[in-house]
């Protein structure tokens, strides 16, 4: 026998020696490509070696073998190439059942060719079975081994027959798409062209990028500067479907797990086109800045042109206004104005009804401190006037003149607009005539303090304020004038705590979030496990370290429009403050009071929503979804509070309580991520808590924060019910109807969340944003019912907002991934890019929702611009 290579000769010599010692017969045969070896018997006394010489250019071989051996005494197969080998065992139990056949594709990189371009392959077969077993063997060329762009290849894969293909990379980016009608769990992979090829279920995750698949998968391959010339595409079927899906639609591990897979190689994205798409995106938002920002900043309602008629009337009657305002000596230190005689009588009666019999030592100390301060102030004034006796005469004549004017004007100010004006706290800054000075007793040559803002009655200031609130807020026909009694500057200081707190919270919240998602991205890059992040793999544009930078960049709208909203609010705040200083009477008696702290908070929340949404899309997953929703909660709650504050200027929760409530929501969200689906007690607990909390909140809203939300809420409510003469005819019927509708909505949401499985994050968003939308709709309906005028800009903004939300919700309802399911099931919803060949449906949702939220904020900002010239005692509360 003549051999072409010396290695087989040496091997046969050794085997011949072993055959003599152990009695093993070695049979060496030549085999051609496509030739079948069937019904050949082999036992422990024999070993078969097959030698195949073939042309290996641009192709590879597929080896198929089957046997009737048993698991205890299997058939062992060793396939030897020039640079490596593969070992197989039949039968195989890796699939969960006994498999008597196997098929493997040989790695071309193990091949070396002679001068004729030929390669040699050896297949050794051996068994430990004493009894004869039979086997079948066939070696054939693997057809369609080379993938080409835009050409589909369909292949058959099974757990015992993995396949892989080769493709030459001609561009810096390419997309390998896998489709199948069989929902059998499979792993697909793209690996560098090297041997061994990791094509088995337990080895496929050793190299390259890989992901599980049921009916759809896609791997985006980025090859900058064409570092790798060729790649391998590998497909391997799992023994069971446990790793791919939880639903009953998946097939079970038993039965024939044979899968037909279609592979398509597509050209990927072009970096120049991607950069152009990003530039177009920024240009669109720049155009929005150029068109909308100047329009909202310079078309101001609070200007002398829009208030010309009121200003002319004010200038004509400036003396009357000044004298009338002098009737009410309201101090800067006072929180409320009790000058209205009718209200004062009610307050005094309410205070007399109270049993104030127990005054503790602390109260006495306060009174003593006030009296001491009063005496010290009187002495300082007296010493000052002793040194300047001429000023005593001037002050005496001034007080006498004011008293004579007051006696003449008091009757006329008990009704009409002047009577309404007396209730405002900001009138002490109307003119220099409103400077309050103590009355001087000339006869005793010392100063007597008759300033109402600094007297012994100041001790009862808080008590009178509470009594005042109970009298005013229970009026049947409540007006904005009744709820705008607090000092504007005092309210501004309190409300400005909101933007300060949200900046602090955002700083400490965002930094660890960014650190965490970047860690996830690093792990994804190193491991190649694309099941760890839920991307839309059919529209994924890599940039730098980020796997899907297009999904990150699409959040730029939130940031840019949030900043623009802050600019618009700042411009409006400047105009309003200027007009309030120049025309304090008009601005304090007309229109809805404006406080801009919550608007700043809404703008900052929109910016942070963009940042955190971008952080979430670095690696979208079940655990990271809470980052995308955190500032949605904040924005929804703050927007609701701002809308409520428009008609209830004096009633608003403190910023600390609001953010404490939001922190509780985020904590429940974190717990709900892990226990929201599996723990029934958690679901029942948050459902009951939601309904009970909103019911208590409804009580507080109905009674205008009287009682305050606390432990005594139910006790005070029961007392009010006892005092109510006719419960069938409530005082505030319109307010009661609104709250009943709101409670029915929240109870319905709670029931729906228990009947239909819903993620806790989605449940919270639905509750918070749902209540905002419902209250916003009721606000608009009430404005229509009360026949309040809408500004043309508000109507235009409202139309644009509605259209933007409709378009945004259309794209939002198109699912392109579902992180609630397994990664393989999520990929079934993946869709191709629809915008500039870079952005998908969810990116369109980002753009449109950012515009929608911005326009919603603008609508709230301009909602009451049509009634800026309307008197506050004519503006209804709802």
PDB file of C-alpha atoms in Angstrom, residues 322-416:
ATOM      1  CA  UNK A 322     -53.911 105.324  47.215  1.00  0.00           C
ATOM      2  CA  UNK A 323     -56.357 106.750  49.758  1.00  0.00           C
ATOM      3  CA  UNK A 324     -58.507 103.639  49.704  1.00  0.00           C
ATOM      4  CA  UNK A 325     -55.539 101.451  50.210  1.00  0.00           C
ATOM      5  CA  UNK A 326     -54.616 103.472  53.271  1.00  0.00           C
ATOM      6  CA  UNK A 327     -57.734 102.224  54.974  1.00  0.00           C
ATOM      7  CA  UNK A 328     -56.168  98.803  55.314  1.00  0.00           C
ATOM      8  CA  UNK A 329     -52.877  99.092  57.190  1.00  0.00           C
ATOM      9  CA  UNK A 330     -51.544  95.699  56.157  1.00  0.00           C
ATOM     10  CA  UNK A 331     -48.053  94.898  57.273  1.00  0.00           C
ATOM     11  CA  UNK A 332     -45.352  93.164  55.338  1.00  0.00           C
ATOM     12  CA  UNK A 333     -45.042  90.775  58.260  1.00  0.00           C
ATOM     13  CA  UNK A 334     -48.671  89.682  58.113  1.00  0.00           C
ATOM     14  CA  UNK A 335     -49.565  86.471  56.312  1.00  0.00           C
ATOM     15  CA  UNK A 336     -53.278  87.285  55.965  1.00  0.00           C
ATOM     16  CA  UNK A 337     -55.329  90.463  55.776  1.00  0.00           C
ATOM     17  CA  UNK A 338     -58.264  90.566  58.200  1.00  0.00           C
ATOM     18  CA  UNK A 339     -59.509  94.037  57.291  1.00  0.00           C
ATOM     19  CA  UNK A 340     -62.789  92.875  55.749  1.00  0.00           C
ATOM     20  CA  UNK A 341     -65.363  93.723  58.425  1.00  0.00           C
ATOM     21  CA  UNK A 342     -67.774  90.898  57.536  1.00  0.00           C
ATOM     22  CA  UNK A 343     -65.046  88.299  57.609  1.00  0.00           C
ATOM     23  CA  UNK A 344     -63.636  89.808  60.774  1.00  0.00           C
ATOM     24  CA  UNK A 345     -66.971  89.386  62.528  1.00  0.00           C
ATOM     25  CA  UNK A 346     -67.131  85.734  61.444  1.00  0.00           C
ATOM     26  CA  UNK A 347     -63.609  85.147  62.627  1.00  0.00           C
ATOM     27  CA  UNK A 348     -64.297  86.726  66.007  1.00  0.00           C
ATOM     28  CA  UNK A 349     -67.397  84.581  66.446  1.00  0.00           C
ATOM     29  CA  UNK A 350     -65.436  81.479  65.506  1.00  0.00           C
ATOM     30  CA  UNK A 351     -62.712  82.369  67.980  1.00  0.00           C
ATOM     31  CA  UNK A 352     -65.242  83.044  70.738  1.00  0.00           C
ATOM     32  CA  UNK A 353     -66.799  79.634  70.119  1.00  0.00           C
ATOM     33  CA  UNK A 354     -63.472  78.021  70.779  1.00  0.00           C
ATOM     34  CA  UNK A 355     -62.621  77.294  74.390  1.00  0.00           C
ATOM     35  CA  UNK A 356     -59.279  78.903  74.913  1.00  0.00           C
ATOM     36  CA  UNK A 357     -58.828  78.056  78.564  1.00  0.00           C
ATOM     37  CA  UNK A 358     -55.476  76.354  78.661  1.00  0.00           C
ATOM     38  CA  UNK A 359     -52.603  78.628  77.832  1.00  0.00           C
ATOM     39  CA  UNK A 360     -49.293  76.917  78.414  1.00  0.00           C
ATOM     40  CA  UNK A 361     -46.131  78.474  79.654  1.00  0.00           C
ATOM     41  CA  UNK A 362     -44.743  78.622  76.157  1.00  0.00           C
ATOM     42  CA  UNK A 363     -47.592  80.852  74.997  1.00  0.00           C
ATOM     43  CA  UNK A 364     -47.070  83.200  77.937  1.00  0.00           C
ATOM     44  CA  UNK A 365     -43.410  83.435  77.107  1.00  0.00           C
ATOM     45  CA  UNK A 366     -44.280  84.353  73.506  1.00  0.00           C
ATOM     46  CA  UNK A 367     -46.655  87.074  74.682  1.00  0.00           C
ATOM     47  CA  UNK A 368     -44.089  88.408  77.103  1.00  0.00           C
ATOM     48  CA  UNK A 369     -41.484  88.470  74.344  1.00  0.00           C
ATOM     49  CA  UNK A 370     -43.834  90.385  72.033  1.00  0.00           C
ATOM     50  CA  UNK A 371     -44.698  92.904  74.731  1.00  0.00           C
ATOM     51  CA  UNK A 372     -41.032  93.371  75.581  1.00  0.00           C
ATOM     52  CA  UNK A 373     -40.180  93.917  71.929  1.00  0.00           C
ATOM     53  CA  UNK A 374     -43.075  96.372  71.645  1.00  0.00           C
ATOM     54  CA  UNK A 375     -41.864  98.358  74.646  1.00  0.00           C
ATOM     55  CA  UNK A 376     -38.307  98.448  73.299  1.00  0.00           C
ATOM     56  CA  UNK A 377     -39.557  99.642  69.917  1.00  0.00           C
ATOM     57  CA  UNK A 378     -41.733 102.335  71.518  1.00  0.00           C
ATOM     58  CA  UNK A 379     -38.774 103.558  73.563  1.00  0.00           C
ATOM     59  CA  UNK A 380     -36.556 103.698  70.481  1.00  0.00           C
ATOM     60  CA  UNK A 381     -39.177 105.675  68.546  1.00  0.00           C
ATOM     61  CA  UNK A 382     -39.713 108.000  71.535  1.00  0.00           C
ATOM     62  CA  UNK A 383     -36.007 108.678  71.915  1.00  0.00           C
ATOM     63  CA  UNK A 384     -35.798 109.351  68.189  1.00  0.00           C
ATOM     64  CA  UNK A 385     -38.649 111.878  68.244  1.00  0.00           C
ATOM     65  CA  UNK A 386     -37.312 113.595  71.402  1.00  0.00           C
ATOM     66  CA  UNK A 387     -34.172 114.372  69.436  1.00  0.00           C
ATOM     67  CA  UNK A 388     -36.271 115.600  66.483  1.00  0.00           C
ATOM     68  CA  UNK A 389     -39.299 117.504  67.858  1.00  0.00           C
ATOM     69  CA  UNK A 390     -40.124 118.938  64.433  1.00  0.00           C
ATOM     70  CA  UNK A 391     -40.833 115.467  63.102  1.00  0.00           C
ATOM     71  CA  UNK A 392     -43.501 114.978  65.788  1.00  0.00           C
ATOM     72  CA  UNK A 393     -45.528 117.842  64.381  1.00  0.00           C
ATOM     73  CA  UNK A 394     -45.140 116.519  60.831  1.00  0.00           C
ATOM     74  CA  UNK A 395     -46.186 113.038  61.796  1.00  0.00           C
ATOM     75  CA  UNK A 396     -49.119 114.331  63.860  1.00  0.00           C
ATOM     76  CA  UNK A 397     -50.479 116.412  60.989  1.00  0.00           C
ATOM     77  CA  UNK A 398     -49.958 113.490  58.626  1.00  0.00           C
ATOM     78  CA  UNK A 399     -51.882 111.066  60.805  1.00  0.00           C
ATOM     79  CA  UNK A 400     -54.698 113.599  61.273  1.00  0.00           C
ATOM     80  CA  UNK A 401     -54.946 114.040  57.511  1.00  0.00           C
ATOM     81  CA  UNK A 402     -55.041 110.305  56.954  1.00  0.00           C
ATOM     82  CA  UNK A 403     -57.704 109.869  59.628  1.00  0.00           C
ATOM     83  CA  UNK A 404     -59.883 112.533  58.049  1.00  0.00           C
ATOM     84  CA  UNK A 405     -59.499 110.923  54.650  1.00  0.00           C
ATOM     85  CA  UNK A 406     -60.242 107.499  56.115  1.00  0.00           C
ATOM     86  CA  UNK A 407     -63.428 108.726  57.762  1.00  0.00           C
ATOM     87  CA  UNK A 408     -64.600 110.112  54.389  1.00  0.00           C
ATOM     88  CA  UNK A 409     -63.649 107.099  52.293  1.00  0.00           C
ATOM     89  CA  UNK A 410     -64.563 104.243  54.608  1.00  0.00           C
ATOM     90  CA  UNK A 411     -68.238 104.017  53.602  1.00  0.00           C
ATOM     91  CA  UNK A 412     -67.421 103.980  49.925  1.00  0.00           C
ATOM     92  CA  UNK A 413     -64.955 101.156  50.286  1.00  0.00           C
ATOM     93  CA  UNK A 414     -67.345  98.660  51.753  1.00  0.00           C
ATOM     94  CA  UNK A 415     -68.511  97.528  48.349  1.00  0.00           C
ATOM     95  CA  UNK A 416     -67.347  97.549  44.774  1.00  0.00           C
TER      96      UNK A 416
END
